[in-house]
CSV table of C-alpha atoms in Angstrom, one decimal:
chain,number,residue,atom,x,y,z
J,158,UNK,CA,-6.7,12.5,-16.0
J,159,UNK,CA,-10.5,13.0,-15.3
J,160,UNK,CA,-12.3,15.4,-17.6
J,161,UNK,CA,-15.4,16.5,-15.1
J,162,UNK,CA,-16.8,18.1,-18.4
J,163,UNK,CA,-17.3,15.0,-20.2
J,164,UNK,CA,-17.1,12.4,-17.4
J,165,UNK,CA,-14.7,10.5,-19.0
J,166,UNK,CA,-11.0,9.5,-18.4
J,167,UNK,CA,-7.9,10.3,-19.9
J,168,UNK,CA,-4.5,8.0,-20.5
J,169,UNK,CA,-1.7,10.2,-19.3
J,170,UNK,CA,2.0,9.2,-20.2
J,171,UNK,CA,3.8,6.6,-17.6
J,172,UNK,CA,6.1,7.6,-14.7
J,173,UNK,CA,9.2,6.7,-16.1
J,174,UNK,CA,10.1,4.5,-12.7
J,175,UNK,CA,7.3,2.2,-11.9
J,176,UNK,CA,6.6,2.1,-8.2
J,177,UNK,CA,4.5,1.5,-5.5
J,178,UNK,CA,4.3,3.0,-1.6
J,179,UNK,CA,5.6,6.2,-3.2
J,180,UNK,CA,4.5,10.0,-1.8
J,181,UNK,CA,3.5,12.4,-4.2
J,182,UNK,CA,3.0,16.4,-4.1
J,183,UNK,CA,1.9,19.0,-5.8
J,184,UNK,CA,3.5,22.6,-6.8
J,185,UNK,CA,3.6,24.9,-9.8
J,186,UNK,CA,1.6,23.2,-11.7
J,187,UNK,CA,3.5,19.7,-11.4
J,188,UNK,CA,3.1,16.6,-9.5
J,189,UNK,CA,5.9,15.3,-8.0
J,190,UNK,CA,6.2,11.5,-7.1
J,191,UNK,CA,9.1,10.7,-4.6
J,192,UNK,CA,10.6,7.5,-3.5
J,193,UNK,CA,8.6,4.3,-2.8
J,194,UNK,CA,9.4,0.4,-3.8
J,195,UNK,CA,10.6,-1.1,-6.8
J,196,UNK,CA,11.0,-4.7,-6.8
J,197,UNK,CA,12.4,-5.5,-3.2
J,198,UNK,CA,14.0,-2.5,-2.4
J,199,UNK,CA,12.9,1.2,-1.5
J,200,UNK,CA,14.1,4.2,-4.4
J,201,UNK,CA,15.4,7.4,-3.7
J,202,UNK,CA,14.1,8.1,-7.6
J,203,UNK,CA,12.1,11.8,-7.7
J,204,UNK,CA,9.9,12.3,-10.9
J,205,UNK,CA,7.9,15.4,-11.5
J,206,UNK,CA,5.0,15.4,-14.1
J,207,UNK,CA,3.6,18.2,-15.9
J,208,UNK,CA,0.1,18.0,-17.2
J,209,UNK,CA,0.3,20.8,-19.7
J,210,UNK,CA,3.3,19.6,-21.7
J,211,UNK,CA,2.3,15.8,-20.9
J,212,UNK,CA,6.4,15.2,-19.9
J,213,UNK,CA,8.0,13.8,-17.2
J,214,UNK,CA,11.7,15.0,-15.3
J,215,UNK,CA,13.8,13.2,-13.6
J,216,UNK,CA,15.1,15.5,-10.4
J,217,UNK,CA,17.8,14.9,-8.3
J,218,UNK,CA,17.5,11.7,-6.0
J,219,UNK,CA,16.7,11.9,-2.7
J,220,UNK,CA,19.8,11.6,0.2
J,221,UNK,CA,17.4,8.7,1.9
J,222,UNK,CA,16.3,5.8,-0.3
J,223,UNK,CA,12.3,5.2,0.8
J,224,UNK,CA,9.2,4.1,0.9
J,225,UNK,CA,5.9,4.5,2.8
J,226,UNK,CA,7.3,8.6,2.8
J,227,UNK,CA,5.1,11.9,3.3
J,228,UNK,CA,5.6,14.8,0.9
J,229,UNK,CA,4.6,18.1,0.5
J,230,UNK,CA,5.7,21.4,-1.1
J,231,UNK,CA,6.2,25.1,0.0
J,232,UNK,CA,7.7,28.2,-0.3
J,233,UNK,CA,9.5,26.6,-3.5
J,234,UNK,CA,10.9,23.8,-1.7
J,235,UNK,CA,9.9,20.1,-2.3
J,236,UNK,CA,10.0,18.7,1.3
J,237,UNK,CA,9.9,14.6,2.4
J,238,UNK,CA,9.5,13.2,5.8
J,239,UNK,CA,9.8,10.0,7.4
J,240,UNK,CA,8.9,6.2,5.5
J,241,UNK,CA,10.1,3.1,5.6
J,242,UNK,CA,14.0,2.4,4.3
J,243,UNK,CA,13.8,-1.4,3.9
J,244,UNK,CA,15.1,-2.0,7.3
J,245,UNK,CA,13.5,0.3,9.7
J,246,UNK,CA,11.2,3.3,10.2
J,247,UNK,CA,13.2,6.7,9.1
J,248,UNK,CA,13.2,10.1,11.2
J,249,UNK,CA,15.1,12.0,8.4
J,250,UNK,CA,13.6,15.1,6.9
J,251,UNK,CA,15.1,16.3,3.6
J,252,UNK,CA,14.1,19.3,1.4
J,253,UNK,CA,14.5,20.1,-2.5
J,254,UNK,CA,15.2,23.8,-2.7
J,255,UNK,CA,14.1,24.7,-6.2
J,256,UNK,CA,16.4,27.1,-7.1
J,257,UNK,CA,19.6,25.4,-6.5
J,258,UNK,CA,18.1,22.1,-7.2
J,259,UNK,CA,19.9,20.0,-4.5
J,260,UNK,CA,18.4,18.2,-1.0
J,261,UNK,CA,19.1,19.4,2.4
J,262,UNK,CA,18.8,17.2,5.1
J,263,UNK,CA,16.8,19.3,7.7
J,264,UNK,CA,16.4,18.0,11.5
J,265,UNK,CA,15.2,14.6,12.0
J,266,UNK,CA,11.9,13.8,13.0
J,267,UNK,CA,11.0,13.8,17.2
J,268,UNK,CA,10.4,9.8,16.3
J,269,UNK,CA,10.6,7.9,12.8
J,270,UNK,CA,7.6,7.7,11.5
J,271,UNK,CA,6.3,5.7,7.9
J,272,UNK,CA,2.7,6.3,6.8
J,273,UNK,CA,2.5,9.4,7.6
J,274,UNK,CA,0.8,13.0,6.2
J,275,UNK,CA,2.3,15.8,5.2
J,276,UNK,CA,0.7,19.2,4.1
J,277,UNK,CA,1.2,22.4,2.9
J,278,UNK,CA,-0.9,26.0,4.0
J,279,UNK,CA,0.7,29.5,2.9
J,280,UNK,CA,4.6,29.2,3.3
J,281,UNK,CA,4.5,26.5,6.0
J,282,UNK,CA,5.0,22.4,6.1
C-alpha cells in the first residue's frame, strides 16, 4: 500500500491464491480479487481483502471458472462479466448478492467478451 504522506510503500499480506489475469473490485471498504489463472488452468477462486484488519476471506466461488474477467460492485452485489474459460471467450454474467452470499447467474452477455471493463456509478453496473 502507498503512503502519499511519506512517499513510501507498504508490504501488505499475500492473496491467499496466487494468480495472474484476475479482475478485481472494490466495495465497503474491501478489494475483491475474482478468478484469473493459476498454473494452466482458469480459477473460479473469489478473495476479498480488507486493508483495515490487514485479512483476507475466502467467498464463495464463482459458477464460471475464469480468467481475463471484468468486475465491479453495486448496490451490495459483487458482479463478473465475461473472460476467458481456458477454451473459449465467455458471455456469462454472474452476481454475488451480499446478503445471502451466493452467485446468480444473470443474462448472458449480447457476445462473449474477455478483456473487458466493468464499472460501477450510483446503484448501476
Amino acid at each position: 500500500r502507498f503512503d502519499p504522506e511519506s512517499g513510501r510503500w507498504e508490504a501488505l499480506p499475500p492473496v491467499p491464491t496466487p494468480r495472474t489475469a484476475c479482475a478485481a473490485a472494490a466495495a465497503r471498504g474491501a478489494v475483491y480479487v475474482l478468478g484469473g489463472y493459476r498454473g494452466r488452468q482458469p480459477v473460479a477462486t473469489v478473495e476479498s481483502f480488507d486493508p483495515a484488519t490487514g485479512k483476507w476471506d475466502t467467498l464463495p466461488s464463482m459458477p464460471t471458472a475464469r480468467k481475463w474477467c471484468s468486475a465491479a460492485a453495486a448496490a451490495g452485489a459483487l458482479y463478473v462479466f465475461g473472460g476467458f474459460n481456458g477454451v473459449e471467450e465467455v458471455g456469462a454474467a454472474e452476481r454475488l448478492a451480499a446478503a445471502s452470499g451466493e452467485w446468480e447467474e444473470l443474462p448472458p452477455m449480447p457476445a462473449p467478451c474477455e478483456w473487458g471493463a466493468a464499472a460501477a456509478m450510483r446503484r448501476s453496473v
